[in-house]
GROMACS .gro file of C-alpha atoms in nm:
model
  501
    1MET     CA    1   9.668   7.194  10.602
    2ILE     CA    2   9.366   7.279  10.818
    3ASN     CA    3   9.327   7.100  11.150
    4VAL     CA    4   8.995   7.056  11.331
    5THR     CA    5   8.989   6.930  11.689
    6VAL     CA    6   8.693   6.871  11.920
    7ALA     CA    7   8.785   6.948  12.282
    8CYS     CA    8   8.573   6.795  12.556
    9ALA     CA    9   8.521   6.890  12.918
   10GLY     CA   10   8.655   6.637  13.164
   11PHE     CA   11   8.326   6.587  13.348
   12ALA     CA   12   8.083   6.578  13.058
   13LEU     CA   13   8.062   6.373  12.743
   14MET     CA   14   8.015   6.670  12.516
   15ALA     CA   15   8.230   6.917  12.330
   16PHE     CA   16   8.325   7.252  12.484
   17PHE     CA   17   8.495   7.405  12.180
   18GLU     CA   18   8.571   7.290  11.830
   19VAL     CA   19   8.927   7.403  11.763
   20HIS     CA   20   9.002   7.502  11.404
   21ALA     CA   21   9.363   7.583  11.307
   22ILE     CA   22   9.378   7.809  10.999
   23PRO     CA   23   9.724   7.867  10.848
   24LEU     CA   24   9.790   8.219  10.718
   25GLU     CA   25   9.969   8.321  10.402
   26ASN     CA   26  10.031   8.676  10.525
   27ARG     CA   27  10.130   8.764  10.881
   28ASN     CA   28   9.941   9.095  10.848
   29ALA     CA   29   9.613   8.913  10.786
   30ILE     CA   30   9.309   9.040  10.977
   31SER     CA   31   8.991   8.859  11.073
   32PHE     CA   32   8.633   8.965  11.142
   33PHE     CA   33   8.281   8.822  11.137
   34ALA     CA   34   7.989   8.879  10.899
   35ASP     CA   35   7.667   8.695  10.817
   36VAL     CA   36   7.750   8.644  10.451
   37SER     CA   37   7.471   8.402  10.361
   38GLY     CA   38   7.192   8.561  10.565
   39ASP     CA   39   7.130   8.252  10.782
   40LYS     CA   40   7.186   8.449  11.107
   41THR     CA   41   7.507   8.259  11.180
   42ALA     CA   42   7.825   8.464  11.153
   43ASN     CA   43   8.096   8.355  10.912
   44LEU     CA   44   8.462   8.402  10.991
   45ILE     CA   45   8.625   8.628  10.732
   46VAL     CA   46   9.002   8.645  10.697
   47LEU     CA   47   9.156   8.915  10.479
   48ASP     CA   48   9.486   8.742  10.405
   49GLY     CA   49   9.682   8.976  10.179
   50LEU     CA   50   9.478   9.009   9.859
   51LEU     CA   51   9.294   8.687   9.940
   52LEU     CA   52   8.958   8.715  10.113
   53ARG     CA   53   8.878   8.383  10.282
   54ILE     CA   54   8.522   8.308  10.394
   55PHE     CA   55   8.470   8.025  10.645
   56GLU     CA   56   8.106   7.914  10.648
   57ASP     CA   57   7.972   7.908  11.006
   58ALA     CA   58   8.331   7.984  11.114
   59ARG     CA   59   8.441   7.630  11.031
   60ALA     CA   60   8.789   7.582  10.886
   61ASP     CA   61   8.675   7.287  10.674
   62ALA     CA   62   8.423   7.500  10.481
   63GLU     CA   63   8.634   7.765  10.310
   64GLN     CA   64   8.558   7.986  10.011
   65ARG     CA   65   8.824   8.211   9.857
   66ILE     CA   66   8.787   8.538   9.668
   67ALA     CA   67   9.099   8.687   9.508
   68LEU     CA   68   9.095   9.068   9.523
   69GLN     CA   69   9.263   9.249   9.238
   70PRO     CA   70   9.592   9.435   9.300
   71GLY     CA   71   9.536   9.791   9.416
   72ALA     CA   72   9.248   9.712   9.651
   73SER     CA   73   9.243   9.929   9.963
   74ALA     CA   74   8.918   9.977  10.156
   75VAL     CA   75   8.700   9.665  10.179
   76ASP     CA   76   8.353   9.604  10.322
   77ILE     CA   77   8.103   9.315  10.314
   78ALA     CA   78   7.730   9.380  10.284
   79ASP     CA   79   7.422   9.285  10.083
   80ILE     CA   80   7.397   9.572   9.834
   81ASP     CA   81   7.145   9.423   9.589
   82GLY     CA   82   6.886   9.280   9.831
   83ASP     CA   83   6.923   8.915   9.729
   84GLY     CA   84   7.007   8.798  10.082
   85LEU     CA   85   7.372   8.726  10.000
   86CYS     CA   86   7.652   8.966  10.083
   87GLU     CA   87   7.886   9.115   9.828
   88VAL     CA   88   8.246   9.219   9.885
   89VAL     CA   89   8.268   9.591   9.810
   90ALA     CA   90   8.618   9.725   9.746
   91VAL     CA   91   8.787  10.045   9.638
   92GLN     CA   92   9.051   9.979   9.370
   93GLY     CA   93   9.213  10.304   9.265
   94ASP     CA   94   8.924  10.514   9.132
   95ARG     CA   95   8.708  10.205   9.073
   96ILE     CA   96   8.434  10.104   9.315
   97VAL     CA   97   8.375   9.732   9.257
   98ALA     CA   98   8.171   9.444   9.399
   99TYR     CA   99   8.261   9.075   9.413
  100LYS     CA  100   7.986   8.813   9.436
  101THR     CA  101   8.014   8.565   9.724
  102ALA     CA  102   7.776   8.302   9.583
  103LEU     CA  103   7.942   7.970   9.503
  104GLY     CA  104   8.034   7.953   9.135
  105ALA     CA  105   8.021   8.331   9.090
  106PRO     CA  106   8.279   8.480   8.848
  107ASP     CA  107   8.611   8.591   8.995
  108VAL     CA  108   8.602   8.918   8.800
  109PRO     CA  109   8.434   9.195   9.004
  110GLN     CA  110   8.149   9.410   8.880
  111GLU     CA  111   8.244   9.775   8.844
  112LEU     CA  112   7.979   9.986   9.014
  113PHE     CA  113   8.117  10.328   8.918
  114ARG     CA  114   8.435  10.538   8.922
  115LEU     CA  115   8.520  10.809   9.172
  116ASP     CA  116   8.836  10.966   9.308
  117THR     CA  117   8.840  10.915   9.686
  118LEU     CA  118   9.088  10.946   9.970
  119TYR     CA  119   9.129  10.571   9.945
  120ARG     CA  120   9.295  10.606   9.604
  121GLU     CA  121   9.633  10.693   9.754
  122MET     CA  122   9.600  10.392   9.981
  123SER     CA  123   9.525  10.182   9.672
  124ALA     CA  124   9.850  10.297   9.512
  125PHE     CA  125  10.036  10.198   9.824
  126SER     CA  126   9.860   9.862   9.826
  127ALA     CA  127   9.963   9.793   9.467
  128ASP     CA  128  10.329   9.827   9.565
  129ALA     CA  129  10.287   9.625   9.885
  130PRO     CA  130  10.037   9.343   9.838
  131GLY     CA  131   9.862   9.248  10.157
  132GLN     CA  132   9.764   9.599  10.262
  133PRO     CA  133   9.383   9.608  10.210
  134PHE     CA  134   9.188   9.691  10.525
  135ILE     CA  135   8.832   9.660  10.650
  136THR     CA  136   8.628   9.975  10.698
  137THR     CA  137   8.267  10.092  10.668
  138LEU     CA  138   8.172  10.157  10.307
  139VAL     CA  139   7.811  10.040  10.299
  140ILE     CA  140   7.546  10.205  10.516
  141ARG     CA  141   7.166  10.193  10.536
  142ARG     CA  142   6.984  10.524  10.540
  143ASP     CA  143   6.612  10.591  10.500
  144GLY     CA  144   6.563  10.236  10.374
  145SER     CA  145   6.828  10.271  10.103
  146THR     CA  146   7.168  10.111  10.061
  147LEU     CA  147   7.435  10.376  10.014
  148LEU     CA  148   7.812  10.389   9.986
  149ALA     CA  149   7.999  10.631  10.215
  150LEU     CA  150   8.310  10.755  10.035
  151PRO     CA  151   8.547  11.024  10.166
  152ARG     CA  152   8.683  11.274   9.915
  153GLU     CA  153   8.922  11.563   9.971
  154ASP     CA  154   8.675  11.797  10.144
  155THR     CA  155   8.351  11.599  10.172
  156LEU     CA  156   8.213  11.264  10.276
  157GLU     CA  157   7.974  11.164   9.998
  158LEU     CA  158   7.681  10.926  10.018
  159ARG     CA  159   7.618  10.766   9.679
  160THR     CA  160   7.392  10.497   9.543
  161THR     CA  161   7.544  10.177   9.409
  162ASP     CA  162   7.506  10.334   9.062
  163GLY     CA  163   7.722  10.629   9.170
  164ASP     CA  164   7.446  10.893   9.201
  165LEU     CA  165   7.519  11.154   9.468
  166VAL     CA  166   7.258  11.155   9.745
  167GLU     CA  167   7.414  11.379  10.012
  168SER     CA  168   7.752  11.511  10.120
  169PHE     CA  169   7.901  11.635  10.446
  170PRO     CA  170   8.205  11.861  10.492
  171ILE     CA  171   8.521  11.699  10.627
  172GLY     CA  172   8.779  11.961  10.526
  173ALA     CA  173   8.974  12.196  10.747
  174ASP     CA  174   8.673  12.421  10.811
  175ALA     CA  175   8.423  12.140  10.875
  176PRO     CA  176   8.239  12.123  11.209
  177ARG     CA  177   8.425  11.884  11.437
  178HIS     CA  178   8.397  11.724  11.777
  179VAL     CA  179   8.661  11.591  12.012
  180GLY     CA  180   8.678  11.220  12.088
  181TYR     CA  181   8.921  11.048  12.323
  182GLY     CA  182   8.951  10.726  12.519
  183ARG     CA  183   9.040  10.844  12.868
  184PRO     CA  184   9.090  11.216  12.923
  185PHE     CA  185   9.417  11.207  13.116
  186SER     CA  186   9.703  10.979  13.209
  187SER     CA  187   9.985  11.069  13.444
  188TRP     CA  188  10.309  10.921  13.566
  189THR     CA  189  10.612  11.006  13.778
  190ALA     CA  190  10.941  11.058  13.595
  191ARG     CA  191  11.217  10.877  13.783
  192PRO     CA  192  11.483  11.007  13.747
  193PRO     CA  193  11.350  11.352  13.652
  194GLN     CA  194  11.388  11.435  13.285
  195ILE     CA  195  11.345  11.813  13.311
  196ALA     CA  196  11.366  11.913  13.678
  197SER     CA  197  11.663  11.883  13.912
  198GLU     CA  198  11.769  11.544  14.047
  199ASP     CA  199  11.602  11.594  14.387
  200ALA     CA  200  11.272  11.722  14.242
  201LEU     CA  201  10.945  11.532  14.207
  202GLU     CA  202  10.853  11.544  13.840
  203TRP     CA  203  10.505  11.450  13.711
  204HIS     CA  204  10.406  11.408  13.348
  205ILE     CA  205  10.046  11.447  13.241
  206SER     CA  206   9.923  11.348  12.897
  207ARG     CA  207   9.591  11.397  12.723
  208VAL     CA  208   9.525  11.253  12.379
  209LEU     CA  209   9.258  11.420  12.167
  210ALA     CA  210   9.110  11.301  11.839
  211PHE     CA  211   8.919  11.556  11.630
  212LYS     CA  212   8.656  11.408  11.400
  213PRO     CA  213   8.407  11.570  11.165
  214THR     CA  214   8.052  11.586  11.295
  215PHE     CA  215   7.807  11.362  11.108
  216PRO     CA  216   7.440  11.280  11.162
  217GLU     CA  217   7.400  10.992  11.407
  218ASP     CA  218   7.238  10.764  11.149
  219ILE     CA  219   7.557  10.739  10.941
  220ILE     CA  220   7.789  10.664  11.231
  221PRO     CA  221   8.019  10.475  11.242
  222VAL     CA  222   8.198  10.574  10.925
  223GLU     CA  223   8.577  10.597  10.949
  224ILE     CA  224   8.720  10.840  10.693
  225MET     CA  225   9.089  10.833  10.777
  226ASP     CA  226   9.264  10.508  10.865
  227PRO     CA  227   9.160  10.152  10.940
  228VAL     CA  228   9.077  10.083  11.301
  229TYR     CA  229   9.359   9.907  11.483
  230HIS     CA  230   9.356   9.715  11.808
  231ARG     CA  231   9.373   9.930  12.123
  232ALA     CA  232   9.630   9.827  12.381
  233ALA     CA  233   9.505   9.759  12.733
  234GLN     CA  234   9.584  10.054  12.957
  235ARG     CA  235   9.832   9.971  13.234
  236LEU     CA  236   9.717  10.066  13.580
  237LEU     CA  237   9.965  10.314  13.724
  238PRO     CA  238  10.052  10.270  14.093
  239GLU     CA  239  10.053  10.650  14.135
  240THR     CA  240   9.678  10.653  14.065
  241ALA     CA  241   9.595  10.601  14.433
  242SER     CA  242   9.721  10.950  14.520
  243LEU     CA  243   9.461  11.113  14.293
  244ASN     CA  244   9.094  11.186  14.356
  245PRO     CA  245   8.901  10.855  14.323
  246GLU     CA  246   8.689  10.993  14.040
  247ALA     CA  247   9.010  11.032  13.837
  248TRP     CA  248   9.096  10.663  13.877
  249PRO     CA  249   9.041  10.400  13.611
  250CYS     CA  250   8.690  10.258  13.638
  251PHE     CA  251   8.444  10.007  13.497
  252PRO     CA  252   8.062  10.010  13.491
  253LEU     CA  253   7.877   9.810  13.754
  254ARG     CA  254   7.588   9.725  13.524
  255LYS     CA  255   7.634   9.454  13.264
  256ASP     CA  256   7.455   9.674  13.009
  257GLY     CA  257   7.746   9.919  13.034
  258SER     CA  258   7.550  10.201  13.200
  259ARG     CA  259   7.793  10.469  13.315
  260ARG     CA  260   7.583  10.590  13.608
  261GLU     CA  261   7.710  10.324  13.848
  262ARG     CA  262   8.084  10.268  13.841
  263ALA     CA  263   8.368  10.113  14.038
  264PHE     CA  264   8.689  10.318  14.059
  265TYR     CA  265   9.003  10.116  14.130
  266ALA     CA  266   9.370  10.168  14.212
  267LEU     CA  267   9.661   9.985  14.377
  268GLU     CA  268   9.836  10.052  14.705
  269GLY     CA  269  10.029   9.872  14.977
  270SER     CA  270  10.353   9.679  14.971
  271GLU     CA  271  10.463   9.629  14.612
  272TYR     CA  272  10.118   9.757  14.505
  273ARG     CA  273   9.951   9.421  14.566
  274THR     CA  274   9.632   9.552  14.729
  275THR     CA  275   9.337   9.676  14.523
  276ILE     CA  276   9.135   9.966  14.657
  277ILE     CA  277   8.783  10.027  14.532
  278HIS     CA  278   8.538  10.318  14.553
  279VAL     CA  279   8.186  10.242  14.428
  280GLN     CA  280   7.983  10.524  14.275
  281ARG     CA  281   7.607  10.474  14.278
  282PRO     CA  282   7.290  10.682  14.313
  283VAL     CA  283   7.187  10.792  14.660
  284SER     CA  284   6.859  10.662  14.800
  285GLY     CA  285   6.537  10.803  14.663
  286GLY     CA  286   6.365  10.527  14.469
  287PRO     CA  287   6.433  10.358  14.136
  288ASP     CA  288   6.178  10.581  13.962
  289ARG     CA  289   6.422  10.872  13.980
  290PRO     CA  290   6.684  10.819  13.709
  291ASP     CA  291   6.828  11.163  13.782
  292ARG     CA  292   6.924  11.076  14.140
  293GLU     CA  293   7.251  11.221  14.265
  294LEU     CA  294   7.554  10.996  14.234
  295ARG     CA  295   7.773  10.946  14.537
  296VAL     CA  296   8.116  10.784  14.570
  297GLY     CA  297   8.125  10.538  14.860
  298PRO     CA  298   8.402  10.466  15.110
  299LYS     CA  299   8.733  10.305  15.025
  300ARG     CA  300   8.745   9.927  15.049
  301SER     CA  301   9.061   9.721  15.024
  302TYR     CA  302   9.101   9.376  14.873
  303PRO     CA  303   9.424   9.175  14.896
  304GLY     CA  304   9.528   9.109  14.538
  305VAL     CA  305   9.567   9.295  14.210
  306ILE     CA  306   9.261   9.368  14.000
  307LEU     CA  307   9.245   9.199  13.661
  308THR     CA  308   9.046   9.384  13.395
  309GLU     CA  309   8.992   9.343  13.023
  310GLU     CA  310   8.870   9.638  12.819
  311GLU     CA  311   8.633   9.422  12.615
  312ASP     CA  312   8.492   9.213  12.901
  313LEU     CA  313   8.242   9.297  13.175
  314PRO     CA  314   8.224   8.966  13.365
  315ASP     CA  315   7.902   8.869  13.544
  316PHE     CA  316   7.978   8.539  13.718
  317ASN     CA  317   7.635   8.482  13.876
  318GLY     CA  318   7.404   8.622  13.607
  319ASP     CA  319   7.249   8.897  13.820
  320GLY     CA  320   7.323   9.176  13.572
  321TYR     CA  321   7.605   9.330  13.776
  322VAL     CA  322   7.973   9.327  13.684
  323ASP     CA  323   8.193   9.131  13.923
  324MET     CA  324   8.559   9.173  14.016
  325VAL     CA  325   8.857   8.947  13.943
  326LEU     CA  326   9.180   8.958  14.145
  327TRP     CA  327   9.510   8.779  14.110
  328LYS     CA  328   9.756   8.703  14.387
  329THR     CA  329  10.102   8.557  14.395
  330PRO     CA  330  10.387   8.535  14.645
  331SER     CA  331  10.653   8.798  14.593
  332PRO     CA  332  10.926   8.655  14.368
  333ALA     CA  333  11.241   8.547  14.555
  334PRO     CA  334  11.115   8.558  14.917
  335THR     CA  335  11.369   8.290  15.019
  336LEU     CA  336  11.669   8.122  14.864
  337ASP     CA  337  11.487   7.786  14.865
  338ALA     CA  338  11.176   7.925  14.695
  339LEU     CA  339  11.386   8.112  14.440
  340THR     CA  340  11.586   7.798  14.360
  341ARG     CA  341  11.268   7.596  14.306
  342ALA     CA  342  11.123   7.869  14.086
  343LEU     CA  343  11.434   7.906  13.873
  344MET     CA  344  11.464   7.532  13.822
  345GLY     CA  345  11.100   7.490  13.729
  346GLY     CA  346  11.057   7.826  13.555
  347LYS     CA  347  10.716   7.868  13.721
  348TRP     CA  348  10.563   8.050  14.014
  349PRO     CA  349  10.232   7.988  14.200
  350ALA     CA  350   9.939   8.223  14.142
  351TRP     CA  351   9.572   8.242  14.232
  352ILE     CA  352   9.281   8.396  14.044
  353THR     CA  353   8.976   8.483  14.256
  354THR     CA  354   8.634   8.616  14.157
  355HIS     CA  355   8.434   8.847  14.384
  356LEU     CA  356   8.063   8.905  14.325
  357TYR     CA  357   7.916   9.253  14.346
  358LEU     CA  358   7.659   9.288  14.626
  359PRO     CA  359   7.414   9.557  14.506
  360GLU     CA  360   7.229   9.579  14.839
  361GLN     CA  361   7.553   9.658  15.021
  362GLY     CA  362   7.716   9.859  14.743
  363ARG     CA  363   8.043   9.667  14.754
  364PHE     CA  364   8.221   9.359  14.625
  365SER     CA  365   8.220   9.052  14.844
  366PRO     CA  366   8.550   8.996  15.028
  367ARG     CA  367   8.483   8.622  15.005
  368PRO     CA  368   8.569   8.476  14.664
  369SER     CA  369   8.293   8.302  14.472
  370GLY     CA  370   8.558   8.102  14.287
  371SER     CA  371   8.931   8.044  14.293
  372ILE     CA  372   9.179   7.909  14.040
  373ALA     CA  373   9.521   7.787  14.155
  374LEU     CA  374   9.782   7.769  13.883
  375GLU     CA  375  10.152   7.791  13.811
  376ALA     CA  376  10.254   8.075  13.582
  377ARG     CA  377  10.575   8.134  13.393
  378LEU     CA  378  10.830   8.323  13.601
  379SER     CA  379  10.936   8.516  13.290
  380TRP     CA  380  10.591   8.680  13.281
  381TYR     CA  381  10.669   8.874  13.600
  382PRO     CA  382  10.854   9.192  13.496
  383PRO     CA  383  11.050   9.336  13.792
  384GLY     CA  384  10.872   9.612  13.982
  385VAL     CA  385  10.556   9.600  13.769
  386PRO     CA  386  10.221   9.456  13.891
  387ALA     CA  387  10.175   9.252  13.572
  388ALA     CA  388   9.922   8.967  13.568
  389PRO     CA  389  10.063   8.613  13.580
  390VAL     CA  390   9.840   8.503  13.291
  391GLN     CA  391   9.792   8.630  12.937
  392HIS     CA  392   9.515   8.644  12.675
  393VAL     CA  393   9.239   8.667  12.934
  394VAL     CA  394   8.875   8.618  12.829
  395MET     CA  395   8.592   8.666  13.082
  396ARG     CA  396   8.277   8.585  12.887
  397ASP     CA  397   7.994   8.331  12.896
  398MET     CA  398   8.142   8.049  12.689
  399ASP     CA  399   7.889   7.773  12.758
  400GLY     CA  400   7.559   7.964  12.730
  401ASP     CA  401   7.445   7.930  13.093
  402GLY     CA  402   7.414   8.307  13.144
  403ARG     CA  403   7.724   8.336  13.364
  404ALA     CA  404   8.074   8.446  13.275
  405ASP     CA  405   8.355   8.193  13.265
  406PHE     CA  406   8.731   8.252  13.287
  407GLY     CA  407   8.980   8.173  13.010
  408CYS     CA  408   9.350   8.250  12.982
  409SER     CA  409   9.691   8.133  12.866
  410VAL     CA  410   9.924   8.002  13.134
  411THR     CA  411  10.190   7.901  12.880
  412PRO     CA  412  10.265   8.057  12.539
  413ARG     CA  413  10.104   7.774  12.339
  414SER     CA  414   9.806   7.690  12.558
  415PHE     CA  415   9.460   7.822  12.638
  416SER     CA  416   9.239   7.703  12.925
  417VAL     CA  417   8.884   7.777  13.038
  418TRP     CA  418   8.726   7.730  13.380
  419ARG     CA  419   8.345   7.737  13.402
  420HIS     CA  420   8.195   7.936  13.688
  421THR     CA  421   7.898   7.770  13.863
  422ASP     CA  422   7.727   7.798  14.202
  423LEU     CA  423   8.019   7.595  14.338
  424GLY     CA  424   8.279   7.823  14.185
  425PHE     CA  425   8.551   7.680  13.962
  426ALA     CA  426   8.661   7.320  13.930
  427GLU     CA  427   9.018   7.243  14.027
  428ALA     CA  428   9.115   7.143  13.673
  429PRO     CA  429   9.020   7.353  13.370
  430ASP     CA  430   8.706   7.245  13.186
  431PHE     CA  431   8.884   7.310  12.857
  432HIS     CA  432   9.253   7.298  12.776
  433HIS     CA  433   9.429   7.295  12.441
  434GLU     CA  434   9.792   7.304  12.330
  435PHE     CA  435   9.841   7.485  12.000
  436GLN     CA  436  10.101   7.442  11.727
  437THR     CA  437  10.248   7.791  11.767
  438PRO     CA  438  10.265   8.051  12.048
  439ILE     CA  439   9.953   8.264  12.091
  440THR     CA  440  10.012   8.635  12.041
  441ALA     CA  441   9.665   8.785  12.097
  442VAL     CA  442   9.294   8.735  12.141
  443GLU     CA  443   9.165   8.850  11.804
  444ALA     CA  444   8.791   8.836  11.872
  445ARG     CA  445   8.517   8.729  12.111
  446VAL     CA  446   8.183   8.669  11.944
  447ASP     CA  447   7.845   8.504  12.000
  448GLN     CA  448   7.867   8.343  11.660
  449ASP     CA  449   7.519   8.185  11.640
  450GLY     CA  450   7.314   8.395  11.884
  451ARG     CA  451   7.285   8.121  12.148
  452GLY     CA  452   7.469   8.313  12.418
  453ARG     CA  453   7.795   8.118  12.385
  454THR     CA  454   8.117   8.306  12.320
  455SER     CA  455   8.344   8.175  12.047
  456ILE     CA  456   8.705   8.294  12.057
  457VAL     CA  457   8.958   8.374  11.787
  458LEU     CA  458   9.319   8.339  11.900
  459ARG     CA  459   9.604   8.470  11.691
  460SER     CA  460   9.962   8.360  11.634
  461GLU     CA  461  10.211   8.482  11.376
  462ASP     CA  462  10.127   8.207  11.128
  463TYR     CA  463   9.785   8.079  11.236
  464ILE     CA  464   9.438   8.187  11.335
  465TYR     CA  465   9.290   7.950  11.592
  466MET     CA  466   8.910   7.947  11.593
  467LEU     CA  467   8.760   7.818  11.917
  468LEU     CA  468   8.405   7.755  11.801
  469ALA     CA  469   8.161   7.732  12.093
  470ALA     CA  470   8.000   7.389  12.108
  471ALA     CA  471   7.902   7.356  12.475
  472SER     CA  472   7.550   7.303  12.605
  473PRO     CA  473   7.429   7.474  12.925
  474ASP     CA  474   7.318   7.141  13.075
  475PHE     CA  475   7.673   7.060  13.186
  476ALA     CA  476   7.693   6.870  13.513
  477PRO     CA  477   7.827   7.091  13.796
  478PRO     CA  478   8.191   7.043  13.890
  479PRO     CA  479   8.262   6.823  14.193
  480PRO     CA  480   8.318   7.000  14.527
  481ARG     CA  481   8.683   7.069  14.594
  482ASP     CA  482   8.877   7.061  14.918
  483ASP     CA  483   9.075   7.373  14.854
  484ARG     CA  484   9.116   7.620  15.135
  485SER     CA  485   9.207   7.899  14.892
  486ILE     CA  486   8.844   7.913  14.778
  487GLN     CA  487   8.703   7.949  15.129
  488ASP     CA  488   8.809   8.301  15.215
  489LEU     CA  489   9.083   8.553  15.163
  490ALA     CA  490   9.229   8.496  15.510
  491ALA     CA  491   9.315   8.137  15.423
  492LEU     CA  492   9.453   8.250  15.089
  493ASP     CA  493   9.671   8.509  15.260
  494ALA     CA  494   9.795   8.245  15.504
  495LEU     CA  495   9.887   8.025  15.212
  496LEU     CA  496  10.083   8.310  15.056
  497ARG     CA  497  10.263   8.378  15.384
  498GLU     CA  498  10.367   8.014  15.401
  499GLU     CA  499  10.520   8.042  15.055
  500ASN     CA  500  10.701   8.359  15.160
  501ARG     CA  501  10.877   8.197  15.457
   0.00000   0.00000   0.00000
């Protein structure tokens, strides 16, 4: 059964999200978006075992199903015949086939041609374990032509949809390669030492390298090895503060992702609950000099732990600069009374604060532009680790007003969103929904119809929850709130000290 719910903001008679609950037949199902019908509105696609499910305009009540044949491995969706409708291109053993997506089209795929590829072994594996097909890039556009990119034992071949060879590139052992990696180094302290003596200080340093064949830029990205899997968020190591600031984790200061201006961050202080920031930006000399020298500014400290998401660069005031988010909470078990209350209720107070970047001053404002007070699950606080009190964080523009909003899960089955306006955040969330099953991940964030509103795909073991953006930017502003935690960090710190007594 498919459930559709319209969730409304408390201060406006309009929908914020349409919530669509999509039950899964295979727990290994994956989802992605594609404009199947060419109407410039993305459709939600769910590859559910050998069943490819297309949800028109990402609505659960408008589903089309295409049954892939056993043995399918690599799958892509693209318009390969120029009729404006996408086809499903799949590798099935040595057969390259295409399924029509038009309503009423035959279920039997059209065989385009036959070719032994590296995907054939994956097809054999898929035949023994249904549910293993994966999404990858098969169809590319080059010089105005539609081509299929197919890896063979020693070459990546570009072929027409009739199977004619157009060009090939070496990918074997002797092929030209380049090194790609996420972050160059990570380091940690081994306690107790694993190699050195018990009284020694032992450091471990790791560097992960990925060697990939070198292709012309106009055929990238083409993955020739394995399907792309989700990358885990990198945990900020407390030891980072002892390194040179330019070796710290960082994020770009420009919303466009430019790497020239960056903010380096680390943790220090008691229980690593203070964030330290160094801002790197060009020295003075005029904006007409893009080659200006970059300089790392002085250290600035902010009470609280920085909260980052690899896929989000939040801009809460729409000025084009990335802003900072911190979380704060009293230390667990400061007093017997506080511990008793926490254990009985299973929750612990926490605050989320947003701090705007001030480009003229080259720093983040110490005064929060918004504050969210909430109670988080005590079980989400692992001992000795500065882990955030909330999960499944999304910091994107979800209502189309040009400013980022803040969404997260405070309980396993819920998701809430607070809109950020000139007055900050409202006291209560502008959107809140309780789901049928616990949320396990944020599967996707997407501007589904090009109107600047972020739709969200949440994942559980048995469901995909589609939060389809339905808000309009002409929301009324939230009412002013009498909450001292939003006024300044000093008041927030005083509030935390009161809880610690």
